[in-house]
Short mmCIF file of C-alpha atoms and ligand atoms in Angstrom, two decimals:
data_model
loop_
_atom_site.label_atom_id
_atom_site.label_comp_id
_atom_site.label_asym_id
_atom_site.label_seq_id
_atom_site.Cartn_x
_atom_site.Cartn_y
_atom_site.Cartn_z
CA MET L 567 -0.03 -0.14 0.00
CA LYS L 568 1.28 3.40 -0.69
CA LYS L 569 2.43 5.24 2.28
CA ILE L 570 0.53 8.47 3.40
CA VAL L 571 2.67 11.74 4.26
CA ILE L 572 0.88 14.55 5.92
CA ALA L 573 2.44 17.95 6.56
CA ASN L 574 1.41 19.73 9.95
CA TRP L 575 2.36 23.35 9.64
CA LYS L 576 0.92 23.93 13.00
CA MET L 577 0.81 27.78 13.63
CA ASN L 578 3.46 28.30 10.83
CA PRO L 579 4.57 30.33 8.75
CA GLU L 580 4.02 33.73 10.09
CA THR L 581 2.59 35.50 7.10
CA GLU L 582 0.54 34.59 4.16
CA ALA L 583 3.50 35.47 1.85
CA GLU L 584 5.58 32.75 3.42
CA ALA L 585 2.89 30.16 3.20
CA VAL L 586 2.37 30.91 -0.23
CA LYS L 587 6.05 30.47 -0.78
CA LEU L 588 6.14 27.14 1.06
CA ALA L 589 3.51 25.79 -0.87
CA LYS L 590 4.99 26.75 -4.13
CA ALA L 591 8.13 25.15 -3.27
CA GLU L 592 7.42 21.92 -4.38
CA ASP L 593 4.61 19.97 -6.14
CA PHE L 594 4.00 17.75 -3.10
CA LYS L 595 2.42 15.11 -5.20
CA GLY L 596 0.47 12.63 -3.07
CA VAL L 597 0.75 14.68 0.08
CA VAL L 598 -1.81 16.19 2.43
CA ILE L 599 -0.87 19.82 3.56
CA THR L 600 -2.51 21.07 6.70
CA PRO L 601 -1.77 24.64 6.97
CA PRO L 602 -3.45 27.07 9.47
CA PHE L 603 -7.22 27.94 8.73
CA VAL L 604 -6.33 31.43 7.65
CA PHE L 605 -4.11 30.31 4.87
CA LEU L 606 -6.33 27.42 3.66
CA GLU L 607 -7.96 29.22 0.76
CA ASN L 608 -5.04 30.61 -0.69
CA ILE L 609 -2.97 27.39 -0.44
CA GLY L 610 -5.61 25.19 -1.73
CA GLU L 611 -5.56 27.18 -4.88
CA ILE L 612 -1.81 26.87 -5.21
CA LEU L 613 -1.52 23.23 -4.66
CA LYS L 614 -2.27 21.19 -7.67
CA LYS L 615 -1.34 17.80 -6.78
CA ALA L 616 -1.30 17.66 -2.99
CA GLU L 617 -4.47 17.54 -0.92
CA LEU L 618 -5.71 20.14 1.50
CA GLY L 619 -6.13 19.28 5.12
CA ALA L 620 -7.13 21.44 8.24
CA GLN L 621 -5.73 21.02 11.66
CA ASP L 622 -8.72 21.41 13.53
CA VAL L 623 -12.77 21.54 13.43
CA PHE L 624 -15.70 22.71 15.34
CA ILE L 625 -17.51 19.86 17.38
CA GLY L 626 -20.64 20.06 15.40
CA SER L 627 -22.16 20.39 12.13
CA LYS L 628 -25.02 22.43 10.93
CA ASN L 629 -25.41 23.71 14.19
CA LYS L 630 -27.45 27.09 14.20
CA LYS L 631 -26.25 28.34 17.65
CA ALA L 632 -23.42 31.23 17.82
CA TYR L 633 -20.04 29.86 18.16
CA THR L 634 -17.49 32.97 17.88
CA GLY L 635 -14.13 32.01 16.26
CA GLU L 636 -15.14 28.33 15.27
CA VAL L 637 -14.79 26.69 12.10
CA SER L 638 -17.31 23.99 11.05
CA PRO L 639 -16.65 21.05 8.73
CA GLU L 640 -19.11 22.38 6.26
CA MET L 641 -16.67 25.72 5.92
CA LEU L 642 -13.80 23.72 5.41
CA LYS L 643 -15.29 21.58 2.84
CA SER L 644 -16.26 24.45 1.02
CA LEU L 645 -12.93 25.46 0.45
CA GLY L 646 -11.83 22.28 -0.91
CA VAL L 647 -10.63 20.74 2.24
CA LYS L 648 -10.37 16.89 2.55
CA TYR L 649 -8.60 15.65 5.55
CA VAL L 650 -8.71 17.17 9.41
CA ILE L 651 -6.41 16.33 11.89
CA VAL L 652 -8.31 15.74 15.13
CA GLY L 653 -7.03 15.31 18.89
CA HIS L 654 -3.79 16.56 18.43
CA SER L 655 -1.67 16.44 21.42
CA GLU L 656 -1.10 20.22 21.43
CA ARG L 657 -4.95 20.77 21.48
CA ARG L 658 -5.40 17.93 24.16
CA LYS L 659 -3.05 19.82 26.44
CA ASN L 660 -3.07 23.29 25.55
CA PHE L 661 -6.99 23.66 24.93
CA LYS L 662 -7.98 21.16 27.56
CA GLU L 663 -9.73 19.04 24.70
CA THR L 664 -11.19 16.08 26.31
CA ASP L 665 -11.93 12.69 24.52
CA GLY L 666 -15.36 13.67 24.79
CA ILE L 667 -14.78 16.85 22.57
CA ILE L 668 -12.48 14.75 20.27
CA ASN L 669 -15.39 12.21 19.82
CA LYS L 670 -17.69 14.98 18.86
CA LYS L 671 -15.34 16.52 16.43
CA VAL L 672 -14.37 12.90 14.63
CA LEU L 673 -17.97 12.43 14.14
CA ALA L 674 -19.10 15.99 12.69
CA ALA L 675 -16.00 15.65 10.58
CA LEU L 676 -17.06 12.18 9.07
CA LYS L 677 -20.44 13.29 8.94
CA VAL L 678 -19.88 15.69 5.95
CA GLY L 679 -17.17 13.44 4.40
CA LEU L 680 -14.02 14.78 5.77
CA LYS L 681 -10.90 12.34 6.16
CA VAL L 682 -10.04 12.24 9.96
CA ILE L 683 -6.58 12.05 11.29
CA LEU L 684 -7.21 11.16 14.80
CA CYS L 685 -3.89 11.60 16.71
CA VAL L 686 -3.48 9.50 19.77
CA GLY L 687 -0.29 8.52 22.03
CA GLU L 688 1.07 8.45 25.66
CA GLY L 689 2.65 11.36 27.59
CA LYS L 690 6.11 10.81 29.12
CA ALA L 691 4.38 9.88 32.39
CA GLN L 692 2.38 7.08 31.18
CA ARG L 693 5.52 5.75 28.96
CA ALA L 694 7.91 5.86 32.10
CA LYS L 695 5.46 3.22 33.51
CA GLY L 696 6.40 0.95 30.42
CA LYS L 697 4.97 0.12 27.01
CA GLU L 698 2.31 -1.83 28.54
CA ALA L 699 0.93 1.23 30.48
CA ALA L 700 1.56 3.16 26.94
CA LYS L 701 -0.82 0.79 25.23
CA ARG L 702 -3.52 1.07 27.82
CA PHE L 703 -3.44 4.66 27.63
CA VAL L 704 -3.75 4.47 23.86
CA ALA L 705 -6.41 2.01 23.88
CA SER L 706 -8.51 4.08 26.19
CA GLN L 707 -8.08 7.06 23.84
CA LEU L 708 -9.36 5.17 20.70
CA LYS L 709 -12.21 3.59 22.75
CA LYS L 710 -13.45 7.24 23.84
CA ASP L 711 -12.38 9.20 20.82
CA LEU L 712 -14.17 6.57 18.43
CA ARG L 713 -17.23 6.15 20.39
CA PHE L 714 -19.98 5.56 17.74
CA PRO L 715 -23.32 4.29 18.01
CA THR L 716 -23.86 2.03 14.76
CA ASN L 717 -22.28 2.74 11.54
CA TYR L 718 -18.50 1.68 11.45
CA LYS L 719 -18.57 2.27 7.57
CA LEU L 720 -17.06 5.69 7.59
CA PHE L 721 -14.41 4.51 10.02
CA THR L 722 -13.21 2.11 7.31
CA THR L 723 -13.02 4.52 4.70
CA HIS L 724 -12.55 8.09 6.30
CA LEU L 725 -10.14 7.46 9.34
CA ILE L 726 -6.46 7.38 9.80
CA VAL L 727 -4.90 7.26 13.05
CA ALA L 728 -1.63 8.81 13.89
CA TYR L 729 0.40 7.27 16.65
CA GLU L 730 2.16 10.31 17.97
CA PRO L 731 3.95 9.71 21.41
CA VAL L 732 3.57 13.17 23.06
CA TRP L 733 7.31 12.68 24.43
CA ALA L 734 8.61 12.38 20.79
CA ILE L 735 7.08 15.52 19.26
CA SER L 736 9.78 17.86 18.41
CA SER L 737 7.77 20.96 19.76
CA ASN L 738 8.71 19.70 23.30
CA ARG L 739 12.36 20.75 23.78
CA ASN L 740 14.94 17.85 23.91
CA SER L 741 12.49 15.41 22.20
CA LYS L 742 13.64 12.80 19.98
CA SER L 743 11.61 10.16 17.87
CA ASP L 744 10.56 6.64 19.17
CA THR L 745 12.69 4.01 17.98
CA PRO L 746 10.75 2.61 14.94
CA GLN L 747 10.65 -1.13 16.82
CA ASP L 748 8.77 0.43 19.58
CA ALA L 749 6.68 2.42 17.51
CA LEU L 750 5.99 -0.60 15.60
CA GLU L 751 4.92 -2.59 18.53
CA ILE L 752 2.32 0.24 19.49
CA ILE L 753 1.01 0.64 15.87
CA LYS L 754 0.50 -3.09 15.58
CA PHE L 755 -1.31 -2.91 18.92
CA ILE L 756 -3.48 0.05 17.63
CA LYS L 757 -4.51 -1.74 14.54
CA SER L 758 -5.38 -4.97 16.55
CA ILE L 759 -7.60 -2.53 18.77
CA LEU L 760 -9.35 -1.10 15.63
CA ASN L 761 -9.76 -4.68 14.12
CA SER L 762 -11.19 -6.28 17.16
CA GLN L 763 -13.23 -3.32 18.93
CA PHE L 764 -14.37 -1.20 15.77
CA LYS L 765 -14.27 -3.78 12.89
CA ILE L 766 -11.68 -1.67 10.99
CA HIS L 767 -9.97 -4.52 9.17
CA ASN L 768 -7.63 -2.42 6.86
CA SER L 769 -6.92 0.53 9.36
CA LYS L 770 -4.00 3.01 8.28
CA VAL L 771 -1.93 4.05 11.16
CA LEU L 772 0.89 6.75 10.76
CA TYR L 773 3.90 7.46 12.82
CA GLY L 774 4.44 11.15 14.20
CA GLY L 775 6.92 12.68 16.16
CA SER L 776 10.38 14.23 14.99
CA VAL L 777 10.25 12.49 11.68
CA SER L 778 13.11 13.79 9.70
CA THR L 779 15.47 12.36 7.10
CA LYS L 780 17.67 11.24 9.74
CA THR L 781 15.10 9.08 11.58
CA ILE L 782 12.64 8.10 8.60
CA GLY L 783 14.76 5.23 7.33
CA GLY L 784 14.29 3.02 10.28
CA PHE L 785 10.47 3.57 10.34
CA LEU L 786 10.27 2.83 6.39
CA LYS L 787 11.42 -0.97 7.05
CA TYR L 788 8.08 -1.78 8.40
CA LYS L 789 5.16 -2.29 5.99
CA GLU L 790 2.87 -2.06 8.85
CA ILE L 791 3.49 1.74 9.39
CA ASP L 792 1.28 3.24 6.91
CA GLY L 793 3.11 6.73 6.81
CA PHE L 794 3.85 9.81 8.58
CA LEU L 795 2.65 12.81 10.24
CA VAL L 796 5.50 15.47 10.08
CA GLY L 797 5.38 18.87 11.62
CA GLY L 798 8.73 20.84 11.99
CA ALA L 799 10.64 18.83 9.24
CA SER L 800 7.68 19.84 6.66
CA LEU L 801 8.54 23.67 7.09
CA LYS L 802 12.07 22.96 5.81
CA VAL L 803 11.84 22.96 2.00
CA GLY L 804 14.71 20.55 1.22
CA GLU L 805 14.25 18.41 4.30
CA PHE L 806 10.59 17.73 3.45
CA ARG L 807 11.56 17.12 -0.20
CA ARG L 808 13.94 14.25 0.85
CA ILE L 809 11.23 12.82 3.16
CA ILE L 810 8.72 12.68 0.37
CA LYS L 811 11.56 11.11 -1.95
CA ALA L 812 12.56 8.60 0.88
CA VAL L 813 8.96 7.53 1.43
CA LYS L 814 8.27 6.71 -2.16
CA ILE L 815 11.10 4.58 -2.76
P1 PGA W 16 7.19 17.15 14.76
O1 PGA W 16 5.72 17.26 14.79
O2 PGA W 16 7.32 16.20 13.59
O3 PGA W 16 7.64 18.57 14.71
O4 PGA W 16 7.51 16.02 16.03
C1 PGA W 16 4.67 16.32 14.45
C2 PGA W 16 3.12 16.52 15.04
O5 PGA W 16 3.04 17.40 16.06
O6 PGA W 16 2.34 16.14 14.38
#
């Protein structure tokens, strides 16, 4: 299966001009680019071969109430957005997004046909207790974030899970990526949960956390790792180009 590469620009770059420059630097064929909301429209027009994604979405769809500052799934769709990141650890931590909120966002996005990139991953404290504790934590996130009454169909076609151990995300100073072997073990575990508890038999699970040209080789050895969610390295043109090239080999 073709690997998936998603660029998470986070709150970067600072100006629209810089964002445009970044989007024009490469054709990004087959890659998903997730710029900040304010740049989506412009970047969407520039990207010809890449798909457009957003970094967050409002919890509801077609909600008539007033929600100052929020962006609905329909709004994203109308701009040509195809993917949305939900439950990123930075939103869980900095904006106190609970699994309940994340579950609502997942369902709202799926309802309008967006593809969801659900981020899960244990923090430093859980990992310090060992890999089994990390697995229990991730399993509990999946159980709560994917709570869904009846229809599993959209999970099968429209859900991607990104395993991002929080301690490996490079926005934390001094962090380094997980070892490919440990990431593989947890990714296989996530797939087994998705298979047994959610009837998703061909799940797609990515790795994210300090992916760079230095680290990617190890992860590429494993077919079970379906691709990468790339933060910091996706903002460096040459570095990201090399990552895309490496993934496509
Ligand atoms: P990083 O970010 O590649 O800079 O570690 C990944 C992410 O937060 O999605």
